[in-house]
Tab-separated table of C-alpha atoms in Angstrom:
chain	number	residue	atom	x	y	z
B	85	UNK	CA	38.685	20.408	13.604
B	86	UNK	CA	38.658	17.045	12.647
B	87	UNK	CA	36.768	14.378	9.877
B	88	UNK	CA	33.815	14.042	11.718
B	89	UNK	CA	33.227	16.598	13.867
B	90	UNK	CA	29.549	18.287	13.530
B	91	UNK	CA	29.046	21.816	12.917
B	92	UNK	CA	25.859	25.035	13.394
B	93	UNK	CA	26.677	27.724	11.181
B	94	UNK	CA	24.788	29.177	8.646
B	95	UNK	CA	25.154	27.793	4.927
B	96	UNK	CA	23.833	29.872	2.179
B	97	UNK	CA	21.372	29.227	-0.619
B	98	UNK	CA	22.899	28.278	-4.007
B	99	UNK	CA	20.401	30.224	-5.750
B	100	UNK	CA	20.884	33.021	-4.074
B	101	UNK	CA	24.450	34.765	-2.341
B	102	UNK	CA	22.831	35.940	0.494
B	103	UNK	CA	20.136	34.542	2.535
B	104	UNK	CA	20.178	31.034	3.017
B	105	UNK	CA	19.986	29.321	6.659
B	106	UNK	CA	21.012	27.965	9.722
B	107	UNK	CA	22.379	24.179	8.968
B	108	UNK	CA	23.623	21.715	11.396
B	109	UNK	CA	27.003	19.715	9.454
B	110	UNK	CA	30.195	17.339	9.392
B	111	UNK	CA	33.561	17.900	8.642
B	112	UNK	CA	34.081	15.312	5.751
B	113	UNK	CA	37.462	16.770	4.828
B	114	UNK	CA	39.506	19.379	3.958
B	115	UNK	CA	41.020	21.171	0.107
B	116	UNK	CA	44.109	22.588	1.940
B	117	UNK	CA	44.411	23.818	5.738
B	118	UNK	CA	42.514	26.312	4.641
B	119	UNK	CA	39.490	25.098	3.299
B	120	UNK	CA	36.811	23.019	4.950
B	121	UNK	CA	34.356	20.046	2.967
B	122	UNK	CA	31.548	20.261	4.954
B	123	UNK	CA	27.881	17.161	3.679
B	124	UNK	CA	25.055	18.571	5.036
B	125	UNK	CA	22.453	17.045	7.966
B	126	UNK	CA	18.985	16.485	8.129
B	127	UNK	CA	16.339	14.849	9.595
B	128	UNK	CA	14.031	14.701	6.216
B	129	UNK	CA	14.314	11.246	5.149
B	130	UNK	CA	11.456	9.338	4.954
B	131	UNK	CA	8.868	11.065	2.264
B	132	UNK	CA	12.045	11.510	0.443
B	133	UNK	CA	12.397	9.329	-3.107
B	134	UNK	CA	14.148	6.111	-3.202
B	135	UNK	CA	16.981	7.903	-5.255
B	136	UNK	CA	17.731	10.480	-3.063
B	137	UNK	CA	17.930	7.898	0.068
B	138	UNK	CA	20.670	7.049	-1.975
B	139	UNK	CA	22.708	9.383	-1.237
B	140	UNK	CA	21.673	10.260	3.066
B	141	UNK	CA	23.480	8.259	4.779
B	142	UNK	CA	21.815	7.214	8.413
B	143	UNK	CA	23.710	7.929	11.460
B	144	UNK	CA	24.205	5.291	13.428
B	145	UNK	CA	25.270	6.626	16.802
B	146	UNK	CA	23.069	10.721	16.320
B	147	UNK	CA	22.567	10.711	20.627
B	148	UNK	CA	26.592	9.937	20.799
B	149	UNK	CA	27.323	12.621	17.724
B	150	UNK	CA	25.269	15.291	19.596
B	151	UNK	CA	21.970	15.079	17.808
B	152	UNK	CA	19.014	15.746	19.076
B	153	UNK	CA	16.701	13.188	16.820
B	154	UNK	CA	17.944	10.119	13.987
B	155	UNK	CA	19.792	11.884	11.276
B	156	UNK	CA	21.302	11.311	7.175
B	157	UNK	CA	24.148	12.417	6.079
B	158	UNK	CA	23.347	14.526	2.789
B	159	UNK	CA	26.329	12.691	0.692
B	160	UNK	CA	25.748	14.690	-2.568
B	161	UNK	CA	26.217	18.368	-0.350
B	162	UNK	CA	29.590	19.020	-0.062
B	163	UNK	CA	30.310	22.638	0.292
B	164	UNK	CA	33.746	25.119	1.331
B	165	UNK	CA	33.912	27.013	4.100
B	166	UNK	CA	37.724	28.828	5.176
B	167	UNK	CA	38.217	27.065	8.890
B	168	UNK	CA	38.107	30.699	10.557
B	169	UNK	CA	34.648	31.387	9.364
B	170	UNK	CA	33.139	27.958	10.944
B	171	UNK	CA	35.645	28.856	14.169
B	172	UNK	CA	33.508	32.460	14.404
B	173	UNK	CA	30.690	32.014	13.561
B	174	UNK	CA	30.198	28.052	13.562
B	175	UNK	CA	28.903	25.766	16.811
B	176	UNK	CA	30.306	23.367	17.220
B	177	UNK	CA	28.116	19.887	18.108
B	178	UNK	CA	30.019	17.049	18.605
B	179	UNK	CA	31.173	14.267	17.045
B	180	UNK	CA	30.497	11.412	14.526
B	181	UNK	CA	32.604	7.532	16.368
B	182	UNK	CA	35.376	6.006	14.696
B	183	UNK	CA	32.016	3.623	13.106
B	184	UNK	CA	29.985	5.943	11.972
B	185	UNK	CA	33.465	7.267	10.058
B	186	UNK	CA	34.231	4.645	8.899
B	187	UNK	CA	31.178	3.250	7.362
B	188	UNK	CA	30.534	6.814	6.306
B	189	UNK	CA	33.060	6.708	4.412
B	190	UNK	CA	32.252	3.581	3.389
B	191	UNK	CA	28.835	4.870	1.733
B	192	UNK	CA	30.069	7.832	-0.410
B	193	UNK	CA	33.545	5.284	-1.292
B	194	UNK	CA	30.118	2.317	-2.322
B	195	UNK	CA	27.233	5.674	-3.619
B	196	UNK	CA	28.320	5.199	-7.609
B	197	UNK	CA	27.599	1.647	-7.341
B	198	UNK	CA	23.980	1.728	-5.831
B	199	UNK	CA	23.061	4.626	-8.400
B	200	UNK	CA	24.120	2.465	-11.129
B	201	UNK	CA	22.574	-0.433	-9.473
B	202	UNK	CA	19.216	1.657	-8.787
B	203	UNK	CA	19.284	2.644	-12.470
B	204	UNK	CA	19.167	-0.683	-13.657
B	205	UNK	CA	16.701	-1.657	-11.406
B	206	UNK	CA	14.249	1.392	-12.561
B	207	UNK	CA	14.530	2.392	-16.080
B	208	UNK	CA	12.660	5.768	-16.388
């Protein structure tokens, strides 16, 4: 398991700890040896608000990563999963290439700047 690995895994809804659905996710880091940090992957982008789009990283090489259609990483969806749970119930789909990993890291690092610029240009 490494940063950029893509998994299909059951994710519980925040509002309902029993129910959820199977989602595509990408590993963005580890908290320690047993906890993996995952962000959700979505193909739903076009109908989102500009504000929400600020948090969606477009995966450039989505086919190479094992995805079926253009997809985006929601950097505001970080979840913690036990490493063993991923091994038991997750399905490895593929991996982001090095360009996407580097650009995702930069995208996350610059999120606050993009958000501030959006708020400045779109006062409520």
